[in-house]
């Protein structure tokens, strides 16, 4: 007579934790091609990704609960719970890191080298969807910006208008930003204005940029503004962009002065 081998049942919680986390992963992953293809705008893309992260967090909680049940009862299915936990933790690592970064930065999404008279968006303002952030620089950002990013300030240079226009456009073209409007600087008679759109590497979310050139006290003054179309926190992206752009413009001006 054969002995019957008793096999512990598999924890349903463990199985469902993996299913739920996989669903969250799928929801988050689908937002990437849809956002890049402009089937979802920035707000919609962020919303879909947030839903995916919430689902993954729910799956993580169920995986932890399944682990407790398996520990107590000896049920099978630990591998499902562990896999669900690993996937969800990998997914949530990015948002968690952004949260840590956000703790040390002001909650702003619009940065300008001139906070008293910031460059205005014209063509960009008309191109922004209704669901996007306002194109008007919030005055409440000025003090917080100056405290957090003191290096973001106007750049005064001595360079002929034609040469300065070439320097600016060379920098813009190197970044491969989409230029929506270009008015060349001619000195006191006409200020320069360049409006561009930059897209994030992964999701293709749009940030808007305007460069303004004015004649001030016999020199050319360059002001830059960079603003996120969506979201209330830019995690320092716009300030980093302007800082890098200022460095590139300084280097370009030095090269033009030597030539």
mmCIF file of C-alpha atoms in Angstrom:
data_model
loop_
_atom_site.group_PDB
_atom_site.id
_atom_site.type_symbol
_atom_site.label_atom_id
_atom_site.label_comp_id
_atom_site.label_asym_id
_atom_site.label_seq_id
_atom_site.Cartn_x
_atom_site.Cartn_y
_atom_site.Cartn_z
ATOM 1 C CA UNK A 1 0.000 0.000 0.000
ATOM 2 C CA UNK A 2 1.460 3.395 -1.039
ATOM 3 C CA UNK A 3 1.883 6.129 1.493
ATOM 4 C CA UNK A 4 0.105 9.353 0.675
ATOM 5 C CA UNK A 5 2.485 12.300 0.557
ATOM 6 C CA UNK A 6 0.947 15.405 2.043
ATOM 7 C CA UNK A 7 1.799 18.604 0.180
ATOM 8 C CA UNK A 8 1.194 21.943 1.831
ATOM 9 C CA UNK A 9 -1.142 24.178 -0.157
ATOM 10 C CA UNK A 10 0.218 27.242 -1.947
ATOM 11 C CA UNK A 11 -0.559 30.584 -0.389
ATOM 12 C CA UNK A 12 -3.104 32.415 -2.489
ATOM 13 C CA UNK A 13 -1.871 35.696 -1.083
ATOM 14 C CA UNK A 14 1.596 34.988 -2.488
ATOM 15 C CA UNK A 15 0.225 34.158 -5.925
ATOM 16 C CA UNK A 16 -1.974 37.242 -5.967
ATOM 17 C CA UNK A 17 0.852 39.485 -4.777
ATOM 18 C CA UNK A 18 2.848 38.546 -7.869
ATOM 19 C CA UNK A 19 -0.163 39.040 -10.133
ATOM 20 C CA UNK A 20 -0.874 42.469 -8.699
ATOM 21 C CA UNK A 21 2.753 43.604 -8.906
ATOM 22 C CA UNK A 22 2.945 42.368 -12.497
ATOM 23 C CA UNK A 23 -0.175 44.402 -13.279
ATOM 24 C CA UNK A 24 1.426 47.498 -11.736
ATOM 25 C CA UNK A 25 4.573 46.915 -13.777
ATOM 26 C CA UNK A 26 2.510 46.632 -16.948
ATOM 27 C CA UNK A 27 0.552 49.802 -16.236
ATOM 28 C CA UNK A 28 3.749 51.756 -15.552
ATOM 29 C CA UNK A 29 5.569 50.333 -18.558
ATOM 30 C CA UNK A 30 2.756 51.138 -20.982
ATOM 31 C CA UNK A 31 2.874 54.794 -19.976
ATOM 32 C CA UNK A 32 6.357 55.177 -21.471
ATOM 33 C CA UNK A 33 5.612 54.482 -25.164
ATOM 34 C CA UNK A 34 2.206 56.171 -24.937
ATOM 35 C CA UNK A 35 3.743 59.344 -23.485
ATOM 36 C CA UNK A 36 6.603 59.400 -25.978
ATOM 37 C CA UNK A 37 4.146 58.906 -28.843
ATOM 38 C CA UNK A 38 2.043 61.808 -27.480
ATOM 39 C CA UNK A 39 -0.981 59.582 -27.005
ATOM 40 C CA UNK A 40 -0.832 60.753 -23.394
ATOM 41 C CA UNK A 41 0.093 64.291 -22.414
ATOM 42 C CA UNK A 42 2.391 64.919 -19.468
ATOM 43 C CA UNK A 43 -0.378 65.020 -16.873
ATOM 44 C CA UNK A 44 -1.969 61.851 -18.186
ATOM 45 C CA UNK A 45 1.394 60.085 -18.394
ATOM 46 C CA UNK A 46 2.230 60.982 -14.794
ATOM 47 C CA UNK A 47 -1.212 59.838 -13.684
ATOM 48 C CA UNK A 48 -0.911 56.452 -15.385
ATOM 49 C CA UNK A 49 2.557 55.930 -13.923
ATOM 50 C CA UNK A 50 1.328 56.899 -10.464
ATOM 51 C CA UNK A 51 -1.468 54.342 -10.748
ATOM 52 C CA UNK A 52 1.094 51.684 -11.657
ATOM 53 C CA UNK A 53 3.244 52.575 -8.647
ATOM 54 C CA UNK A 54 0.239 52.459 -6.319
ATOM 55 C CA UNK A 55 -0.682 49.014 -7.632
ATOM 56 C CA UNK A 56 2.912 47.854 -7.152
ATOM 57 C CA UNK A 57 2.927 49.186 -3.585
ATOM 58 C CA UNK A 58 -0.304 47.311 -2.913
ATOM 59 C CA UNK A 59 1.275 44.143 -4.287
ATOM 60 C CA UNK A 60 4.283 44.679 -2.016
ATOM 61 C CA UNK A 61 2.040 44.942 1.005
ATOM 62 C CA UNK A 62 0.259 41.725 0.049
ATOM 63 C CA UNK A 63 3.620 40.002 -0.512
ATOM 64 C CA UNK A 64 4.737 40.961 2.985
ATOM 65 C CA UNK A 65 1.463 39.669 4.419
ATOM 66 C CA UNK A 66 1.853 36.462 2.419
ATOM 67 C CA UNK A 67 5.334 36.030 3.859
ATOM 68 C CA UNK A 68 3.967 36.246 7.389
ATOM 69 C CA UNK A 69 1.257 33.707 6.597
ATOM 70 C CA UNK A 70 3.767 31.339 4.992
ATOM 71 C CA UNK A 71 6.079 31.651 8.003
ATOM 72 C CA UNK A 72 3.268 30.753 10.393
ATOM 73 C CA UNK A 73 1.492 28.062 8.398
ATOM 74 C CA UNK A 74 4.301 26.549 6.361
ATOM 75 C CA UNK A 75 2.335 27.016 3.134
ATOM 76 C CA UNK A 76 4.095 26.928 -0.236
ATOM 77 C CA UNK A 77 4.527 30.003 -2.428
ATOM 78 C CA UNK A 78 7.419 31.846 -0.843
ATOM 79 C CA UNK A 79 9.042 32.256 -4.259
ATOM 80 C CA UNK A 80 5.974 34.132 -5.535
ATOM 81 C CA UNK A 81 6.029 36.523 -2.587
ATOM 82 C CA UNK A 82 9.784 37.090 -2.850
ATOM 83 C CA UNK A 83 9.604 37.741 -6.597
ATOM 84 C CA UNK A 84 6.679 40.132 -6.112
ATOM 85 C CA UNK A 85 8.596 41.998 -3.427
ATOM 86 C CA UNK A 86 11.737 42.293 -5.553
ATOM 87 C CA UNK A 87 9.854 43.600 -8.593
ATOM 88 C CA UNK A 88 7.863 46.130 -6.573
ATOM 89 C CA UNK A 89 10.943 47.364 -4.690
ATOM 90 C CA UNK A 90 12.781 47.845 -7.985
ATOM 91 C CA UNK A 91 9.817 49.814 -9.335
ATOM 92 C CA UNK A 92 9.420 51.977 -6.251
ATOM 93 C CA UNK A 93 13.145 52.733 -5.888
ATOM 94 C CA UNK A 94 12.938 55.532 -8.468
ATOM 95 C CA UNK A 95 9.990 57.406 -6.914
ATOM 96 C CA UNK A 96 11.534 56.920 -3.467
ATOM 97 C CA UNK A 97 14.828 58.443 -4.636
ATOM 98 C CA UNK A 98 12.959 61.411 -6.139
ATOM 99 C CA UNK A 99 11.141 61.845 -2.848
ATOM 100 C CA UNK A 100 14.444 62.020 -0.985
ATOM 101 C CA UNK A 101 15.789 64.554 -3.501
ATOM 102 C CA UNK A 102 12.630 66.639 -3.173
ATOM 103 C CA UNK A 103 13.084 66.950 0.596
ATOM 104 C CA UNK A 104 16.152 69.145 0.090
ATOM 105 C CA UNK A 105 14.780 71.287 -2.730
ATOM 106 C CA UNK A 106 12.043 73.931 -2.924
ATOM 107 C CA UNK A 107 8.687 72.913 -4.353
ATOM 108 C CA UNK A 108 8.899 74.965 -7.545
ATOM 109 C CA UNK A 109 8.703 74.128 -11.239
ATOM 110 C CA UNK A 110 9.664 77.381 -12.971
ATOM 111 C CA UNK A 111 13.166 78.924 -12.817
ATOM 112 C CA UNK A 112 14.381 82.253 -14.214
ATOM 113 C CA UNK A 113 17.707 84.090 -14.101
ATOM 114 C CA UNK A 114 15.694 87.310 -13.756
ATOM 115 C CA UNK A 115 13.008 86.909 -11.104
ATOM 116 C CA UNK A 116 11.974 90.585 -11.184
ATOM 117 C CA UNK A 117 11.320 90.728 -14.923
ATOM 118 C CA UNK A 118 11.414 87.093 -16.101
ATOM 119 C CA UNK A 119 11.491 86.324 -19.845
ATOM 120 C CA UNK A 120 7.959 85.688 -21.037
ATOM 121 C CA UNK A 121 6.694 82.749 -23.045
ATOM 122 C CA UNK A 122 4.866 83.796 -26.195
ATOM 123 C CA UNK A 123 4.709 81.033 -28.800
ATOM 124 C CA UNK A 124 5.281 78.437 -26.071
ATOM 125 C CA UNK A 125 2.334 79.782 -24.081
ATOM 126 C CA UNK A 126 0.047 79.249 -27.073
ATOM 127 C CA UNK A 127 1.469 75.766 -27.653
ATOM 128 C CA UNK A 128 0.810 74.594 -24.095
ATOM 129 C CA UNK A 129 -2.322 72.463 -23.593
ATOM 130 C CA UNK A 130 -4.977 73.656 -21.165
ATOM 131 C CA UNK A 131 -4.004 70.936 -18.706
ATOM 132 C CA UNK A 132 -0.434 72.294 -18.495
ATOM 133 C CA UNK A 133 0.934 74.600 -15.795
ATOM 134 C CA UNK A 134 0.473 78.338 -16.155
ATOM 135 C CA UNK A 135 2.988 80.057 -18.436
ATOM 136 C CA UNK A 136 3.225 83.007 -16.013
ATOM 137 C CA UNK A 137 6.211 82.944 -13.650
ATOM 138 C CA UNK A 138 4.854 82.743 -10.061
ATOM 139 C CA UNK A 139 6.230 85.622 -7.993
ATOM 140 C CA UNK A 140 6.106 83.400 -4.906
ATOM 141 C CA UNK A 141 8.922 81.305 -6.420
ATOM 142 C CA UNK A 142 11.450 84.166 -6.517
ATOM 143 C CA UNK A 143 12.728 84.089 -2.923
ATOM 144 C CA UNK A 144 12.759 80.293 -2.724
ATOM 145 C CA UNK A 145 14.665 80.131 -6.005
ATOM 146 C CA UNK A 146 17.280 82.684 -4.918
ATOM 147 C CA UNK A 147 17.866 80.780 -1.672
ATOM 148 C CA UNK A 148 18.155 77.339 -3.284
ATOM 149 C CA UNK A 149 19.889 78.301 -6.541
ATOM 150 C CA UNK A 150 22.005 81.459 -6.037
ATOM 151 C CA UNK A 151 24.084 80.572 -9.130
ATOM 152 C CA UNK A 152 21.071 81.131 -11.392
ATOM 153 C CA UNK A 153 21.456 84.760 -12.417
ATOM 154 C CA UNK A 154 21.740 86.934 -15.518
ATOM 155 C CA UNK A 155 24.834 86.700 -17.707
ATOM 156 C CA UNK A 156 26.388 89.922 -19.040
ATOM 157 C CA UNK A 157 28.790 89.594 -21.983
ATOM 158 C CA UNK A 158 30.734 91.774 -24.395
ATOM 159 C CA UNK A 159 30.145 90.394 -27.858
ATOM 160 C CA UNK A 160 28.825 91.712 -31.146
ATOM 161 C CA UNK A 161 25.144 90.868 -31.740
ATOM 162 C CA UNK A 162 25.739 88.616 -34.742
ATOM 163 C CA UNK A 163 28.425 86.650 -32.911
ATOM 164 C CA UNK A 164 26.252 86.307 -29.809
ATOM 165 C CA UNK A 165 23.324 85.018 -31.859
ATOM 166 C CA UNK A 166 25.597 82.380 -33.350
ATOM 167 C CA UNK A 167 26.817 81.327 -29.903
ATOM 168 C CA UNK A 168 23.277 80.958 -28.592
ATOM 169 C CA UNK A 169 22.044 78.985 -31.576
ATOM 170 C CA UNK A 170 25.071 76.700 -31.484
ATOM 171 C CA UNK A 171 24.301 75.809 -27.873
ATOM 172 C CA UNK A 172 20.616 75.276 -28.656
ATOM 173 C CA UNK A 173 21.389 73.077 -31.659
ATOM 174 C CA UNK A 174 23.828 70.990 -29.611
ATOM 175 C CA UNK A 175 20.974 70.122 -27.248
ATOM 176 C CA UNK A 176 18.669 69.347 -30.168
ATOM 177 C CA UNK A 177 15.818 71.274 -28.624
ATOM 178 C CA UNK A 178 12.841 72.075 -30.791
ATOM 179 C CA UNK A 179 12.908 75.791 -31.608
ATOM 180 C CA UNK A 180 9.410 77.309 -31.725
ATOM 181 C CA UNK A 181 10.420 80.935 -32.211
ATOM 182 C CA UNK A 182 13.644 82.796 -33.007
ATOM 183 C CA UNK A 183 14.173 86.552 -32.999
ATOM 184 C CA UNK A 184 17.831 87.527 -33.354
ATOM 185 C CA UNK A 185 19.402 90.149 -31.126
ATOM 186 C CA UNK A 186 20.492 93.334 -32.906
ATOM 187 C CA UNK A 187 21.604 95.423 -29.939
ATOM 188 C CA UNK A 188 19.559 98.235 -28.357
ATOM 189 C CA UNK A 189 17.245 98.326 -31.354
ATOM 190 C CA UNK A 190 15.849 94.831 -30.848
ATOM 191 C CA UNK A 191 16.161 92.271 -28.081
ATOM 192 C CA UNK A 192 16.699 88.644 -28.956
ATOM 193 C CA UNK A 193 14.249 85.886 -28.066
ATOM 194 C CA UNK A 194 14.526 82.144 -28.536
ATOM 195 C CA UNK A 195 11.742 79.816 -27.403
ATOM 196 C CA UNK A 196 12.410 76.079 -27.272
ATOM 197 C CA UNK A 197 10.937 72.816 -26.051
ATOM 198 C CA UNK A 198 13.074 70.146 -24.375
ATOM 199 C CA UNK A 199 11.907 66.566 -23.845
ATOM 200 C CA UNK A 200 12.937 64.234 -21.025
ATOM 201 C CA UNK A 201 14.958 61.189 -22.019
ATOM 202 C CA UNK A 202 12.675 58.417 -20.750
ATOM 203 C CA UNK A 203 9.090 59.629 -21.008
ATOM 204 C CA UNK A 204 9.521 62.546 -23.362
ATOM 205 C CA UNK A 205 7.854 64.988 -20.957
ATOM 206 C CA UNK A 206 8.182 68.576 -22.178
ATOM 207 C CA UNK A 207 9.917 71.494 -20.481
ATOM 208 C CA UNK A 208 9.766 74.946 -22.019
ATOM 209 C CA UNK A 209 12.780 77.245 -22.336
ATOM 210 C CA UNK A 210 13.138 80.872 -23.375
ATOM 211 C CA UNK A 211 16.389 82.793 -23.813
ATOM 212 C CA UNK A 212 16.218 86.588 -23.871
ATOM 213 C CA UNK A 213 19.036 88.958 -24.879
ATOM 214 C CA UNK A 214 18.889 92.662 -24.053
ATOM 215 C CA UNK A 215 21.311 95.569 -24.218
ATOM 216 C CA UNK A 216 22.017 96.791 -20.663
ATOM 217 C CA UNK A 217 24.611 99.495 -19.886
ATOM 218 C CA UNK A 218 26.406 98.905 -23.163
ATOM 219 C CA UNK A 219 26.641 95.133 -22.740
ATOM 220 C CA UNK A 220 24.462 92.215 -23.790
ATOM 221 C CA UNK A 221 22.509 90.624 -20.954
ATOM 222 C CA UNK A 222 21.339 87.027 -21.358
ATOM 223 C CA UNK A 223 18.420 85.783 -19.288
ATOM 224 C CA UNK A 224 17.078 82.251 -19.344
ATOM 225 C CA UNK A 225 13.870 80.730 -18.066
ATOM 226 C CA UNK A 226 13.096 77.014 -17.900
ATOM 227 C CA UNK A 227 9.706 75.712 -16.773
ATOM 228 C CA UNK A 228 8.053 72.311 -16.448
ATOM 229 C CA UNK A 229 4.764 71.925 -18.273
ATOM 230 C CA UNK A 230 3.414 69.481 -15.699
ATOM 231 C CA UNK A 231 3.890 68.748 -12.039
ATOM 232 C CA UNK A 232 4.410 71.004 -9.025
ATOM 233 C CA UNK A 233 8.024 69.955 -8.322
ATOM 234 C CA UNK A 234 10.834 69.832 -10.878
ATOM 235 C CA UNK A 235 13.365 68.095 -8.553
ATOM 236 C CA UNK A 236 15.991 70.659 -9.534
ATOM 237 C CA UNK A 237 15.887 69.828 -13.250
ATOM 238 C CA UNK A 238 15.226 73.372 -14.472
ATOM 239 C CA UNK A 239 17.921 74.936 -12.295
ATOM 240 C CA UNK A 240 20.463 72.354 -13.471
ATOM 241 C CA UNK A 241 19.503 72.998 -17.077
ATOM 242 C CA UNK A 242 19.958 76.755 -16.730
ATOM 243 C CA UNK A 243 23.254 76.376 -14.847
ATOM 244 C CA UNK A 244 24.644 74.084 -17.545
ATOM 245 C CA UNK A 245 23.359 76.385 -20.267
ATOM 246 C CA UNK A 246 25.023 79.409 -18.659
ATOM 247 C CA UNK A 247 28.326 77.514 -18.477
ATOM 248 C CA UNK A 248 28.031 76.540 -22.138
ATOM 249 C CA UNK A 249 27.246 80.115 -23.151
ATOM 250 C CA UNK A 250 30.231 81.460 -21.195
ATOM 251 C CA UNK A 251 32.487 78.950 -22.938
ATOM 252 C CA UNK A 252 30.999 79.846 -26.334
ATOM 253 C CA UNK A 253 31.463 83.571 -25.706
ATOM 254 C CA UNK A 254 35.125 83.044 -24.712
ATOM 255 C CA UNK A 255 35.745 81.096 -27.913
ATOM 256 C CA UNK A 256 34.094 83.822 -29.994
ATOM 257 C CA UNK A 257 36.133 86.543 -28.267
ATOM 258 C CA UNK A 258 39.400 84.716 -29.008
ATOM 259 C CA UNK A 259 38.591 84.163 -32.671
#
